[in-house]
Amino acid sequence: MTDRRSPYFDEHTEPVATRIATGLHKIGLAMKQQAWQQANEEGLSATQGQILAALVGHGPLTGTELSERLGVTLPTISDSVRVLVTKQLVTKSPDPRHPRASLLKPTERGATLGARARSWPEFMADAVADLAPEEQRAFFAGVMKMIRSLQEQGLVPLSGMCVTCKHFRPNVRPGASPHHCALVDAPLAGEQLRLDCPEHARAEDTVRQRLWEQFLRRG
Ligand code: SF4
């Protein structure tokens, strides 16, 4: 047996970027199927479960805010909210910030279901836990960069990530925690960067680009 690189596989194997995309597609299908199955068990649609999870995770939101956070159209959100209100899982109250908008809040039962829906991706966390610590760090960095790229293309809602937040200060000091969150005035290590922070405040386009360039200087 030889350990020479095989020209056969060089010719018959897709580039690694294509294979990563295929792998992510398979993972996406597994997540979708799990979400459907678990939503079904709770008597919800996947979107209704996402809405309850978002309201539990972020506090009261308007339909428009939910639409932006979840990347789901406003009519779909409105349909799902109507069902959730009918099922007494969500209540509406006037939004003091916008007189014509309604704030959506989960009821006690809605909050219980929302907390459960938040744990739907846990099966994936179990699979990720099988990776070695350095594999997890590399994977996290790759996932964050991919999400950021998709956000800038408008394919994923632009929310939640430190690297697009106006409070983020990348690479401001040497050492293990080079970044800083100006909101809570605390250092951040690379593996502590958040993907779904409820306090995220979107930075302006030019600021986001500058933050990203500063982040990549060491990232
Ligand atoms: S507010 Fe949240 S998203 Fe923004 S930098 Fe701080 S931890 Fe990151």
mmCIF file with all atom_site columns, C-alpha atoms and ligand atoms in Angstrom:
data_model
loop_
_atom_site.group_PDB
_atom_site.id
_atom_site.type_symbol
_atom_site.label_atom_id
_atom_site.label_alt_id
_atom_site.label_comp_id
_atom_site.label_asym_id
_atom_site.label_entity_id
_atom_site.label_seq_id
_atom_site.pdbx_PDB_ins_code
_atom_site.Cartn_x
_atom_site.Cartn_y
_atom_site.Cartn_z
_atom_site.occupancy
_atom_site.B_iso_or_equiv
_atom_site.pdbx_formal_charge
_atom_site.auth_seq_id
_atom_site.auth_comp_id
_atom_site.auth_asym_id
_atom_site.auth_atom_id
_atom_site.pdbx_PDB_model_num
ATOM   1   C  CA  . MET A 1 1   ? 0.000   0.000  0.000   1.00 0.00 ? 1   MET A CA  1
ATOM   2   C  CA  . THR A 1 2   ? 1.260   3.500  -0.765  1.00 0.00 ? 2   THR A CA  1
ATOM   3   C  CA  . ASP A 1 3   ? 0.507   6.799  0.942   1.00 0.00 ? 3   ASP A CA  1
ATOM   4   C  CA  . ARG A 1 4   ? 1.085   8.778  -2.269  1.00 0.00 ? 4   ARG A CA  1
ATOM   5   C  CA  . ARG A 1 5   ? -1.627  11.328 -3.007  1.00 0.00 ? 5   ARG A CA  1
ATOM   6   C  CA  . SER A 1 6   ? -4.076  9.693  -5.379  1.00 0.00 ? 6   SER A CA  1
ATOM   7   C  CA  . PRO A 1 7   ? -4.597  11.466 -8.711  1.00 0.00 ? 7   PRO A CA  1
ATOM   8   C  CA  . TYR A 1 8   ? -7.875  9.546  -8.959  1.00 0.00 ? 8   TYR A CA  1
ATOM   9   C  CA  . PHE A 1 9   ? -9.337  11.383 -5.958  1.00 0.00 ? 9   PHE A CA  1
ATOM   10  C  CA  . ASP A 1 10  ? -7.816  14.682 -7.068  1.00 0.00 ? 10  ASP A CA  1
ATOM   11  C  CA  . GLU A 1 11  ? -9.777  14.308 -10.300 1.00 0.00 ? 11  GLU A CA  1
ATOM   12  C  CA  . HIS A 1 12  ? -12.955 12.894 -8.769  1.00 0.00 ? 12  HIS A CA  1
ATOM   13  C  CA  . THR A 1 13  ? -13.318 14.973 -5.612  1.00 0.00 ? 13  THR A CA  1
ATOM   14  C  CA  . GLU A 1 14  ? -15.075 18.296 -5.432  1.00 0.00 ? 14  GLU A CA  1
ATOM   15  C  CA  . PRO A 1 15  ? -13.190 21.235 -3.905  1.00 0.00 ? 15  PRO A CA  1
ATOM   16  C  CA  . VAL A 1 16  ? -13.251 21.325 -0.109  1.00 0.00 ? 16  VAL A CA  1
ATOM   17  C  CA  . ALA A 1 17  ? -15.452 24.486 -0.126  1.00 0.00 ? 17  ALA A CA  1
ATOM   18  C  CA  . THR A 1 18  ? -18.092 22.576 -2.137  1.00 0.00 ? 18  THR A CA  1
ATOM   19  C  CA  . ARG A 1 19  ? -17.912 19.605 0.224   1.00 0.00 ? 19  ARG A CA  1
ATOM   20  C  CA  . ILE A 1 20  ? -18.264 21.871 3.276   1.00 0.00 ? 20  ILE A CA  1
ATOM   21  C  CA  . ALA A 1 21  ? -21.367 23.394 1.655   1.00 0.00 ? 21  ALA A CA  1
ATOM   22  C  CA  . THR A 1 22  ? -22.738 19.875 1.060   1.00 0.00 ? 22  THR A CA  1
ATOM   23  C  CA  . GLY A 1 23  ? -22.045 18.997 4.697   1.00 0.00 ? 23  GLY A CA  1
ATOM   24  C  CA  . LEU A 1 24  ? -23.784 22.123 5.930   1.00 0.00 ? 24  LEU A CA  1
ATOM   25  C  CA  . HIS A 1 25  ? -26.756 21.331 3.708   1.00 0.00 ? 25  HIS A CA  1
ATOM   26  C  CA  . LYS A 1 26  ? -27.042 17.897 5.328   1.00 0.00 ? 26  LYS A CA  1
ATOM   27  C  CA  . ILE A 1 27  ? -26.782 19.432 8.806   1.00 0.00 ? 27  ILE A CA  1
ATOM   28  C  CA  . GLY A 1 28  ? -29.418 22.020 7.817   1.00 0.00 ? 28  GLY A CA  1
ATOM   29  C  CA  . LEU A 1 29  ? -31.798 19.258 6.714   1.00 0.00 ? 29  LEU A CA  1
ATOM   30  C  CA  . ALA A 1 30  ? -31.300 17.429 10.017  1.00 0.00 ? 30  ALA A CA  1
ATOM   31  C  CA  . MET A 1 31  ? -32.015 20.624 11.959  1.00 0.00 ? 31  MET A CA  1
ATOM   32  C  CA  . LYS A 1 32  ? -35.119 21.370 9.922   1.00 0.00 ? 32  LYS A CA  1
ATOM   33  C  CA  . GLN A 1 33  ? -36.446 17.877 10.426  1.00 0.00 ? 33  GLN A CA  1
ATOM   34  C  CA  . GLN A 1 34  ? -35.799 18.021 14.184  1.00 0.00 ? 34  GLN A CA  1
ATOM   35  C  CA  . ALA A 1 35  ? -37.467 21.425 14.436  1.00 0.00 ? 35  ALA A CA  1
ATOM   36  C  CA  . TRP A 1 36  ? -40.548 20.169 12.574  1.00 0.00 ? 36  TRP A CA  1
ATOM   37  C  CA  . GLN A 1 37  ? -40.742 16.996 14.644  1.00 0.00 ? 37  GLN A CA  1
ATOM   38  C  CA  . GLN A 1 38  ? -40.339 18.758 17.978  1.00 0.00 ? 38  GLN A CA  1
ATOM   39  C  CA  . ALA A 1 39  ? -42.691 21.589 17.013  1.00 0.00 ? 39  ALA A CA  1
ATOM   40  C  CA  . ASN A 1 40  ? -45.237 18.983 16.020  1.00 0.00 ? 40  ASN A CA  1
ATOM   41  C  CA  . GLU A 1 41  ? -44.939 17.278 19.385  1.00 0.00 ? 41  GLU A CA  1
ATOM   42  C  CA  . GLU A 1 42  ? -45.716 20.627 21.048  1.00 0.00 ? 42  GLU A CA  1
ATOM   43  C  CA  . GLY A 1 43  ? -48.662 21.269 18.683  1.00 0.00 ? 43  GLY A CA  1
ATOM   44  C  CA  . LEU A 1 44  ? -46.852 24.213 17.039  1.00 0.00 ? 44  LEU A CA  1
ATOM   45  C  CA  . SER A 1 45  ? -45.500 25.018 13.605  1.00 0.00 ? 45  SER A CA  1
ATOM   46  C  CA  . ALA A 1 46  ? -41.729 25.526 13.389  1.00 0.00 ? 46  ALA A CA  1
ATOM   47  C  CA  . THR A 1 47  ? -42.283 29.289 12.903  1.00 0.00 ? 47  THR A CA  1
ATOM   48  C  CA  . GLN A 1 48  ? -44.582 29.500 15.928  1.00 0.00 ? 48  GLN A CA  1
ATOM   49  C  CA  . GLY A 1 49  ? -41.897 27.728 17.984  1.00 0.00 ? 49  GLY A CA  1
ATOM   50  C  CA  . GLN A 1 50  ? -39.243 30.146 16.690  1.00 0.00 ? 50  GLN A CA  1
ATOM   51  C  CA  . ILE A 1 51  ? -41.428 33.113 17.634  1.00 0.00 ? 51  ILE A CA  1
ATOM   52  C  CA  . LEU A 1 52  ? -42.007 31.858 21.178  1.00 0.00 ? 52  LEU A CA  1
ATOM   53  C  CA  . ALA A 1 53  ? -38.291 31.078 21.548  1.00 0.00 ? 53  ALA A CA  1
ATOM   54  C  CA  . ALA A 1 54  ? -37.380 34.583 20.354  1.00 0.00 ? 54  ALA A CA  1
ATOM   55  C  CA  . LEU A 1 55  ? -39.837 36.239 22.756  1.00 0.00 ? 55  LEU A CA  1
ATOM   56  C  CA  . VAL A 1 56  ? -38.454 34.189 25.656  1.00 0.00 ? 56  VAL A CA  1
ATOM   57  C  CA  . GLY A 1 57  ? -34.855 34.917 24.654  1.00 0.00 ? 57  GLY A CA  1
ATOM   58  C  CA  . HIS A 1 58  ? -35.162 38.611 23.802  1.00 0.00 ? 58  HIS A CA  1
ATOM   59  C  CA  . GLY A 1 59  ? -38.211 39.853 25.699  1.00 0.00 ? 59  GLY A CA  1
ATOM   60  C  CA  . PRO A 1 60  ? -41.278 41.527 24.113  1.00 0.00 ? 60  PRO A CA  1
ATOM   61  C  CA  . LEU A 1 61  ? -40.922 42.359 20.410  1.00 0.00 ? 61  LEU A CA  1
ATOM   62  C  CA  . THR A 1 62  ? -43.101 43.777 17.657  1.00 0.00 ? 62  THR A CA  1
ATOM   63  C  CA  . GLY A 1 63  ? -44.016 41.738 14.587  1.00 0.00 ? 63  GLY A CA  1
ATOM   64  C  CA  . THR A 1 64  ? -41.544 43.768 12.519  1.00 0.00 ? 64  THR A CA  1
ATOM   65  C  CA  . GLU A 1 65  ? -38.746 43.117 15.008  1.00 0.00 ? 65  GLU A CA  1
ATOM   66  C  CA  . LEU A 1 66  ? -39.554 39.397 14.959  1.00 0.00 ? 66  LEU A CA  1
ATOM   67  C  CA  . SER A 1 67  ? -39.518 39.436 11.166  1.00 0.00 ? 67  SER A CA  1
ATOM   68  C  CA  . GLU A 1 68  ? -36.047 41.040 11.158  1.00 0.00 ? 68  GLU A CA  1
ATOM   69  C  CA  . ARG A 1 69  ? -34.624 38.774 13.840  1.00 0.00 ? 69  ARG A CA  1
ATOM   70  C  CA  . LEU A 1 70  ? -35.932 35.527 12.381  1.00 0.00 ? 70  LEU A CA  1
ATOM   71  C  CA  . GLY A 1 71  ? -35.528 36.383 8.709   1.00 0.00 ? 71  GLY A CA  1
ATOM   72  C  CA  . VAL A 1 72  ? -39.173 35.487 8.083   1.00 0.00 ? 72  VAL A CA  1
ATOM   73  C  CA  . THR A 1 73  ? -41.548 37.706 6.101   1.00 0.00 ? 73  THR A CA  1
ATOM   74  C  CA  . LEU A 1 74  ? -43.931 39.948 8.037   1.00 0.00 ? 74  LEU A CA  1
ATOM   75  C  CA  . PRO A 1 75  ? -47.093 38.281 6.602   1.00 0.00 ? 75  PRO A CA  1
ATOM   76  C  CA  . THR A 1 76  ? -45.827 34.863 7.793   1.00 0.00 ? 76  THR A CA  1
ATOM   77  C  CA  . ILE A 1 77  ? -45.057 36.299 11.224  1.00 0.00 ? 77  ILE A CA  1
ATOM   78  C  CA  . SER A 1 78  ? -48.507 37.933 11.368  1.00 0.00 ? 78  SER A CA  1
ATOM   79  C  CA  . ASP A 1 79  ? -50.226 34.627 10.481  1.00 0.00 ? 79  ASP A CA  1
ATOM   80  C  CA  . SER A 1 80  ? -48.284 32.734 13.123  1.00 0.00 ? 80  SER A CA  1
ATOM   81  C  CA  . VAL A 1 81  ? -48.865 35.417 15.766  1.00 0.00 ? 81  VAL A CA  1
ATOM   82  C  CA  . ARG A 1 82  ? -52.612 35.316 15.062  1.00 0.00 ? 82  ARG A CA  1
ATOM   83  C  CA  . VAL A 1 83  ? -52.611 31.566 15.791  1.00 0.00 ? 83  VAL A CA  1
ATOM   84  C  CA  . LEU A 1 84  ? -50.463 32.023 18.911  1.00 0.00 ? 84  LEU A CA  1
ATOM   85  C  CA  . VAL A 1 85  ? -52.855 34.689 20.223  1.00 0.00 ? 85  VAL A CA  1
ATOM   86  C  CA  . THR A 1 86  ? -55.845 32.404 19.540  1.00 0.00 ? 86  THR A CA  1
ATOM   87  C  CA  . LYS A 1 87  ? -54.096 29.587 21.405  1.00 0.00 ? 87  LYS A CA  1
ATOM   88  C  CA  . GLN A 1 88  ? -53.490 32.010 24.301  1.00 0.00 ? 88  GLN A CA  1
ATOM   89  C  CA  . LEU A 1 89  ? -49.741 31.565 24.032  1.00 0.00 ? 89  LEU A CA  1
ATOM   90  C  CA  . VAL A 1 90  ? -49.036 35.225 23.200  1.00 0.00 ? 90  VAL A CA  1
ATOM   91  C  CA  . THR A 1 91  ? -50.646 38.523 24.221  1.00 0.00 ? 91  THR A CA  1
ATOM   92  C  CA  . LYS A 1 92  ? -50.541 41.874 22.448  1.00 0.00 ? 92  LYS A CA  1
ATOM   93  C  CA  . SER A 1 93  ? -50.189 45.244 24.167  1.00 0.00 ? 93  SER A CA  1
ATOM   94  C  CA  . PRO A 1 94  ? -49.536 48.746 22.800  1.00 0.00 ? 94  PRO A CA  1
ATOM   95  C  CA  . ASP A 1 95  ? -45.863 49.465 22.150  1.00 0.00 ? 95  ASP A CA  1
ATOM   96  C  CA  . PRO A 1 96  ? -44.925 52.653 24.048  1.00 0.00 ? 96  PRO A CA  1
ATOM   97  C  CA  . ARG A 1 97  ? -42.155 53.297 21.453  1.00 0.00 ? 97  ARG A CA  1
ATOM   98  C  CA  . HIS A 1 98  ? -44.473 53.138 18.425  1.00 0.00 ? 98  HIS A CA  1
ATOM   99  C  CA  . PRO A 1 99  ? -48.131 54.094 19.055  1.00 0.00 ? 99  PRO A CA  1
ATOM   100 C  CA  . ARG A 1 100 ? -49.418 52.072 16.074  1.00 0.00 ? 100 ARG A CA  1
ATOM   101 C  CA  . ALA A 1 101 ? -47.440 48.894 16.801  1.00 0.00 ? 101 ALA A CA  1
ATOM   102 C  CA  . SER A 1 102 ? -48.183 46.051 19.230  1.00 0.00 ? 102 SER A CA  1
ATOM   103 C  CA  . LEU A 1 103 ? -45.724 44.437 21.569  1.00 0.00 ? 103 LEU A CA  1
ATOM   104 C  CA  . LEU A 1 104 ? -45.958 40.658 21.699  1.00 0.00 ? 104 LEU A CA  1
ATOM   105 C  CA  . LYS A 1 105 ? -45.380 38.851 24.986  1.00 0.00 ? 105 LYS A CA  1
ATOM   106 C  CA  . PRO A 1 106 ? -45.629 35.146 25.758  1.00 0.00 ? 106 PRO A CA  1
ATOM   107 C  CA  . THR A 1 107 ? -48.217 34.023 28.314  1.00 0.00 ? 107 THR A CA  1
ATOM   108 C  CA  . GLU A 1 108 ? -47.052 31.678 31.072  1.00 0.00 ? 108 GLU A CA  1
ATOM   109 C  CA  . ARG A 1 109 ? -47.798 28.625 28.909  1.00 0.00 ? 109 ARG A CA  1
ATOM   110 C  CA  . GLY A 1 110 ? -46.258 30.344 25.867  1.00 0.00 ? 110 GLY A CA  1
ATOM   111 C  CA  . ALA A 1 111 ? -43.102 31.042 27.861  1.00 0.00 ? 111 ALA A CA  1
ATOM   112 C  CA  . THR A 1 112 ? -42.876 27.381 28.891  1.00 0.00 ? 112 THR A CA  1
ATOM   113 C  CA  . LEU A 1 113 ? -43.200 26.245 25.267  1.00 0.00 ? 113 LEU A CA  1
ATOM   114 C  CA  . GLY A 1 114 ? -40.783 28.979 24.136  1.00 0.00 ? 114 GLY A CA  1
ATOM   115 C  CA  . ALA A 1 115 ? -38.174 27.828 26.652  1.00 0.00 ? 115 ALA A CA  1
ATOM   116 C  CA  . ARG A 1 116 ? -38.546 24.293 25.283  1.00 0.00 ? 116 ARG A CA  1
ATOM   117 C  CA  . ALA A 1 117 ? -38.290 25.540 21.701  1.00 0.00 ? 117 ALA A CA  1
ATOM   118 C  CA  . ARG A 1 118 ? -35.042 27.284 22.612  1.00 0.00 ? 118 ARG A CA  1
ATOM   119 C  CA  . SER A 1 119 ? -33.568 23.871 23.391  1.00 0.00 ? 119 SER A CA  1
ATOM   120 C  CA  . TRP A 1 120 ? -34.512 22.391 19.995  1.00 0.00 ? 120 TRP A CA  1
ATOM   121 C  CA  . PRO A 1 121 ? -30.978 22.838 18.563  1.00 0.00 ? 121 PRO A CA  1
ATOM   122 C  CA  . GLU A 1 122 ? -29.484 21.025 21.569  1.00 0.00 ? 122 GLU A CA  1
ATOM   123 C  CA  . PHE A 1 123 ? -29.108 17.767 19.639  1.00 0.00 ? 123 PHE A CA  1
ATOM   124 C  CA  . MET A 1 124 ? -26.668 19.673 17.458  1.00 0.00 ? 124 MET A CA  1
ATOM   125 C  CA  . ALA A 1 125 ? -24.742 20.921 20.498  1.00 0.00 ? 125 ALA A CA  1
ATOM   126 C  CA  . ASP A 1 126 ? -24.280 17.289 21.532  1.00 0.00 ? 126 ASP A CA  1
ATOM   127 C  CA  . ALA A 1 127 ? -22.719 16.524 18.135  1.00 0.00 ? 127 ALA A CA  1
ATOM   128 C  CA  . VAL A 1 128 ? -20.466 19.594 18.379  1.00 0.00 ? 128 VAL A CA  1
ATOM   129 C  CA  . ALA A 1 129 ? -19.391 18.521 21.878  1.00 0.00 ? 129 ALA A CA  1
ATOM   130 C  CA  . ASP A 1 130 ? -17.807 15.454 20.251  1.00 0.00 ? 130 ASP A CA  1
ATOM   131 C  CA  . LEU A 1 131 ? -15.264 17.744 18.565  1.00 0.00 ? 131 LEU A CA  1
ATOM   132 C  CA  . ALA A 1 132 ? -11.895 18.373 20.243  1.00 0.00 ? 132 ALA A CA  1
ATOM   133 C  CA  . PRO A 1 133 ? -11.549 21.847 21.878  1.00 0.00 ? 133 PRO A CA  1
ATOM   134 C  CA  . GLU A 1 134 ? -9.286  23.141 19.099  1.00 0.00 ? 134 GLU A CA  1
ATOM   135 C  CA  . GLU A 1 135 ? -11.708 21.777 16.476  1.00 0.00 ? 135 GLU A CA  1
ATOM   136 C  CA  . GLN A 1 136 ? -14.562 23.593 18.255  1.00 0.00 ? 136 GLN A CA  1
ATOM   137 C  CA  . ARG A 1 137 ? -12.602 26.872 18.272  1.00 0.00 ? 137 ARG A CA  1
ATOM   138 C  CA  . ALA A 1 138 ? -11.769 26.561 14.563  1.00 0.00 ? 138 ALA A CA  1
ATOM   139 C  CA  . PHE A 1 139 ? -15.342 25.563 13.746  1.00 0.00 ? 139 PHE A CA  1
ATOM   140 C  CA  . PHE A 1 140 ? -16.766 28.476 15.734  1.00 0.00 ? 140 PHE A CA  1
ATOM   141 C  CA  . ALA A 1 141 ? -14.471 30.947 13.942  1.00 0.00 ? 141 ALA A CA  1
ATOM   142 C  CA  . GLY A 1 142 ? -15.514 29.472 10.564  1.00 0.00 ? 142 GLY A CA  1
ATOM   143 C  CA  . VAL A 1 143 ? -19.227 29.515 11.396  1.00 0.00 ? 143 VAL A CA  1
ATOM   144 C  CA  . MET A 1 144 ? -19.013 33.131 12.578  1.00 0.00 ? 144 MET A CA  1
ATOM   145 C  CA  . LYS A 1 145 ? -17.236 34.218 9.398   1.00 0.00 ? 145 LYS A CA  1
ATOM   146 C  CA  . MET A 1 146 ? -19.766 32.394 7.242   1.00 0.00 ? 146 MET A CA  1
ATOM   147 C  CA  . ILE A 1 147 ? -22.743 33.929 9.050   1.00 0.00 ? 147 ILE A CA  1
ATOM   148 C  CA  . ARG A 1 148 ? -21.183 37.370 8.744   1.00 0.00 ? 148 ARG A CA  1
ATOM   149 C  CA  . SER A 1 149 ? -20.713 36.858 5.009   1.00 0.00 ? 149 SER A CA  1
ATOM   150 C  CA  . LEU A 1 150 ? -24.345 35.710 4.634   1.00 0.00 ? 150 LEU A CA  1
ATOM   151 C  CA  . GLN A 1 151 ? -25.518 38.693 6.693   1.00 0.00 ? 151 GLN A CA  1
ATOM   152 C  CA  . GLU A 1 152 ? -23.648 41.146 4.498   1.00 0.00 ? 152 GLU A CA  1
ATOM   153 C  CA  . GLN A 1 153 ? -25.253 39.516 1.440   1.00 0.00 ? 153 GLN A CA  1
ATOM   154 C  CA  . GLY A 1 154 ? -28.665 40.029 3.038   1.00 0.00 ? 154 GLY A CA  1
ATOM   155 C  CA  . LEU A 1 155 ? -29.295 36.281 3.262   1.00 0.00 ? 155 LEU A CA  1
ATOM   156 C  CA  . VAL A 1 156 ? -29.362 36.066 7.077   1.00 0.00 ? 156 VAL A CA  1
ATOM   157 C  CA  . PRO A 1 157 ? -30.845 38.686 9.448   1.00 0.00 ? 157 PRO A CA  1
ATOM   158 C  CA  . LEU A 1 158 ? -28.188 41.146 10.532  1.00 0.00 ? 158 LEU A CA  1
ATOM   159 C  CA  . SER A 1 159 ? -28.534 40.782 14.286  1.00 0.00 ? 159 SER A CA  1
ATOM   160 C  CA  . GLY A 1 160 ? -26.993 39.198 17.330  1.00 0.00 ? 160 GLY A CA  1
ATOM   161 C  CA  . MET A 1 161 ? -23.303 38.962 16.429  1.00 0.00 ? 161 MET A CA  1
ATOM   162 C  CA  . CYS A 1 162 ? -20.552 40.884 18.258  1.00 0.00 ? 162 CYS A CA  1
ATOM   163 C  CA  . VAL A 1 163 ? -18.640 41.469 15.018  1.00 0.00 ? 163 VAL A CA  1
ATOM   164 C  CA  . THR A 1 164 ? -21.499 43.602 13.629  1.00 0.00 ? 164 THR A CA  1
ATOM   165 C  CA  . CYS A 1 165 ? -22.344 45.405 16.879  1.00 0.00 ? 165 CYS A CA  1
ATOM   166 C  CA  . LYS A 1 166 ? -21.605 49.046 17.551  1.00 0.00 ? 166 LYS A CA  1
ATOM   167 C  CA  . HIS A 1 167 ? -20.454 48.143 21.076  1.00 0.00 ? 167 HIS A CA  1
ATOM   168 C  CA  . PHE A 1 168 ? -17.748 45.782 19.783  1.00 0.00 ? 168 PHE A CA  1
ATOM   169 C  CA  . ARG A 1 169 ? -14.085 46.844 20.067  1.00 0.00 ? 169 ARG A CA  1
ATOM   170 C  CA  . PRO A 1 170 ? -11.919 44.276 18.284  1.00 0.00 ? 170 PRO A CA  1
ATOM   171 C  CA  . ASN A 1 171 ? -8.272  43.609 19.121  1.00 0.00 ? 171 ASN A CA  1
ATOM   172 C  CA  . VAL A 1 172 ? -7.829  46.425 21.614  1.00 0.00 ? 172 VAL A CA  1
ATOM   173 C  CA  . ARG A 1 173 ? -5.339  44.562 23.826  1.00 0.00 ? 173 ARG A CA  1
ATOM   174 C  CA  . PRO A 1 174 ? -2.848  41.678 23.628  1.00 0.00 ? 174 PRO A CA  1
ATOM   175 C  CA  . GLY A 1 175 ? -3.466  38.370 25.364  1.00 0.00 ? 175 GLY A CA  1
ATOM   176 C  CA  . ALA A 1 176 ? -6.214  35.803 25.545  1.00 0.00 ? 176 ALA A CA  1
ATOM   177 C  CA  . SER A 1 177 ? -9.122  38.310 25.621  1.00 0.00 ? 177 SER A CA  1
ATOM   178 C  CA  . PRO A 1 178 ? -8.157  40.855 22.961  1.00 0.00 ? 178 PRO A CA  1
ATOM   179 C  CA  . HIS A 1 179 ? -11.672 42.176 22.267  1.00 0.00 ? 179 HIS A CA  1
ATOM   180 C  CA  . HIS A 1 180 ? -13.972 44.374 24.350  1.00 0.00 ? 180 HIS A CA  1
ATOM   181 C  CA  . CYS A 1 181 ? -17.705 44.936 24.763  1.00 0.00 ? 181 CYS A CA  1
ATOM   182 C  CA  . ALA A 1 182 ? -18.214 48.629 25.446  1.00 0.00 ? 182 ALA A CA  1
ATOM   183 C  CA  . LEU A 1 183 ? -21.814 48.061 26.573  1.00 0.00 ? 183 LEU A CA  1
ATOM   184 C  CA  . VAL A 1 184 ? -20.891 46.050 29.654  1.00 0.00 ? 184 VAL A CA  1
ATOM   185 C  CA  . ASP A 1 185 ? -17.267 47.296 29.666  1.00 0.00 ? 185 ASP A CA  1
ATOM   186 C  CA  . ALA A 1 186 ? -15.811 43.787 29.712  1.00 0.00 ? 186 ALA A CA  1
ATOM   187 C  CA  . PRO A 1 187 ? -13.069 41.969 27.782  1.00 0.00 ? 187 PRO A CA  1
ATOM   188 C  CA  . LEU A 1 188 ? -14.032 39.264 25.310  1.00 0.00 ? 188 LEU A CA  1
ATOM   189 C  CA  . ALA A 1 189 ? -11.994 36.248 24.189  1.00 0.00 ? 189 ALA A CA  1
ATOM   190 C  CA  . GLY A 1 190 ? -12.434 35.000 20.622  1.00 0.00 ? 190 GLY A CA  1
ATOM   191 C  CA  . GLU A 1 191 ? -14.423 31.979 21.777  1.00 0.00 ? 191 GLU A CA  1
ATOM   192 C  CA  . GLN A 1 192 ? -16.685 34.218 23.903  1.00 0.00 ? 192 GLN A CA  1
ATOM   193 C  CA  . LEU A 1 193 ? -17.958 36.238 20.934  1.00 0.00 ? 193 LEU A CA  1
ATOM   194 C  CA  . ARG A 1 194 ? -21.724 36.029 20.709  1.00 0.00 ? 194 ARG A CA  1
ATOM   195 C  CA  . LEU A 1 195 ? -23.895 35.021 17.777  1.00 0.00 ? 195 LEU A CA  1
ATOM   196 C  CA  . ASP A 1 196 ? -27.253 35.829 19.332  1.00 0.00 ? 196 ASP A CA  1
ATOM   197 C  CA  . CYS A 1 197 ? -26.794 38.650 21.842  1.00 0.00 ? 197 CYS A CA  1
ATOM   198 C  CA  . PRO A 1 198 ? -30.073 40.321 22.883  1.00 0.00 ? 198 PRO A CA  1
ATOM   199 C  CA  . GLU A 1 199 ? -28.196 43.615 23.461  1.00 0.00 ? 199 GLU A CA  1
ATOM   200 C  CA  . HIS A 1 200 ? -26.758 43.671 19.924  1.00 0.00 ? 200 HIS A CA  1
ATOM   201 C  CA  . ALA A 1 201 ? -27.000 47.099 18.298  1.00 0.00 ? 201 ALA A CA  1
ATOM   202 C  CA  . ARG A 1 202 ? -26.293 47.083 14.581  1.00 0.00 ? 202 ARG A CA  1
ATOM   203 C  CA  . ALA A 1 203 ? -23.321 49.240 13.607  1.00 0.00 ? 203 ALA A CA  1
ATOM   204 C  CA  . GLU A 1 204 ? -23.554 51.497 10.537  1.00 0.00 ? 204 GLU A CA  1
ATOM   205 C  CA  . ASP A 1 205 ? -22.325 49.945 7.263   1.00 0.00 ? 205 ASP A CA  1
ATOM   206 C  CA  . THR A 1 206 ? -18.966 51.736 7.239   1.00 0.00 ? 206 THR A CA  1
ATOM   207 C  CA  . VAL A 1 207 ? -18.389 51.055 10.940  1.00 0.00 ? 207 VAL A CA  1
ATOM   208 C  CA  . ARG A 1 208 ? -19.199 47.353 10.437  1.00 0.00 ? 208 ARG A CA  1
ATOM   209 C  CA  . GLN A 1 209 ? -16.629 47.111 7.679   1.00 0.00 ? 209 GLN A CA  1
ATOM   210 C  CA  . ARG A 1 210 ? -14.003 48.835 9.824   1.00 0.00 ? 210 ARG A CA  1
ATOM   211 C  CA  . LEU A 1 211 ? -14.778 46.558 12.796  1.00 0.00 ? 211 LEU A CA  1
ATOM   212 C  CA  . TRP A 1 212 ? -14.435 43.525 10.586  1.00 0.00 ? 212 TRP A CA  1
ATOM   213 C  CA  . GLU A 1 213 ? -11.066 44.630 9.214   1.00 0.00 ? 213 GLU A CA  1
ATOM   214 C  CA  . GLN A 1 214 ? -9.816  45.336 12.760  1.00 0.00 ? 214 GLN A CA  1
ATOM   215 C  CA  . PHE A 1 215 ? -11.119 41.964 13.887  1.00 0.00 ? 215 PHE A CA  1
ATOM   216 C  CA  . LEU A 1 216 ? -9.373  40.093 11.059  1.00 0.00 ? 216 LEU A CA  1
ATOM   217 C  CA  . ARG A 1 217 ? -6.039  41.671 11.884  1.00 0.00 ? 217 ARG A CA  1
ATOM   218 C  CA  . ARG A 1 218 ? -5.681  38.987 14.505  1.00 0.00 ? 218 ARG A CA  1
ATOM   219 C  CA  . GLY A 1 219 ? -8.841  36.962 14.002  1.00 0.00 ? 219 GLY A CA  1
HETATM 220 S  S1  . SF4 B 2 .   ? -23.575 44.161 23.255  1.00 0.00 ? 1   SF4 B S1  1
HETATM 221 FE FE1 . SF4 B 2 .   ? -23.627 41.963 22.855  1.00 0.00 ? 1   SF4 B FE1 1
HETATM 222 S  S2  . SF4 B 2 .   ? -23.254 41.796 20.639  1.00 0.00 ? 1   SF4 B S2  1
HETATM 223 FE FE2 . SF4 B 2 .   ? -22.616 43.847 21.275  1.00 0.00 ? 1   SF4 B FE2 1
HETATM 224 S  S3  . SF4 B 2 .   ? -20.412 43.633 21.677  1.00 0.00 ? 1   SF4 B S3  1
HETATM 225 FE FE3 . SF4 B 2 .   ? -21.496 43.403 23.642  1.00 0.00 ? 1   SF4 B FE3 1
HETATM 226 S  S4  . SF4 B 2 .   ? -21.754 41.160 23.845  1.00 0.00 ? 1   SF4 B S4  1
HETATM 227 FE FE4 . SF4 B 2 .   ? -21.271 41.585 21.695  1.00 0.00 ? 1   SF4 B FE4 1
#
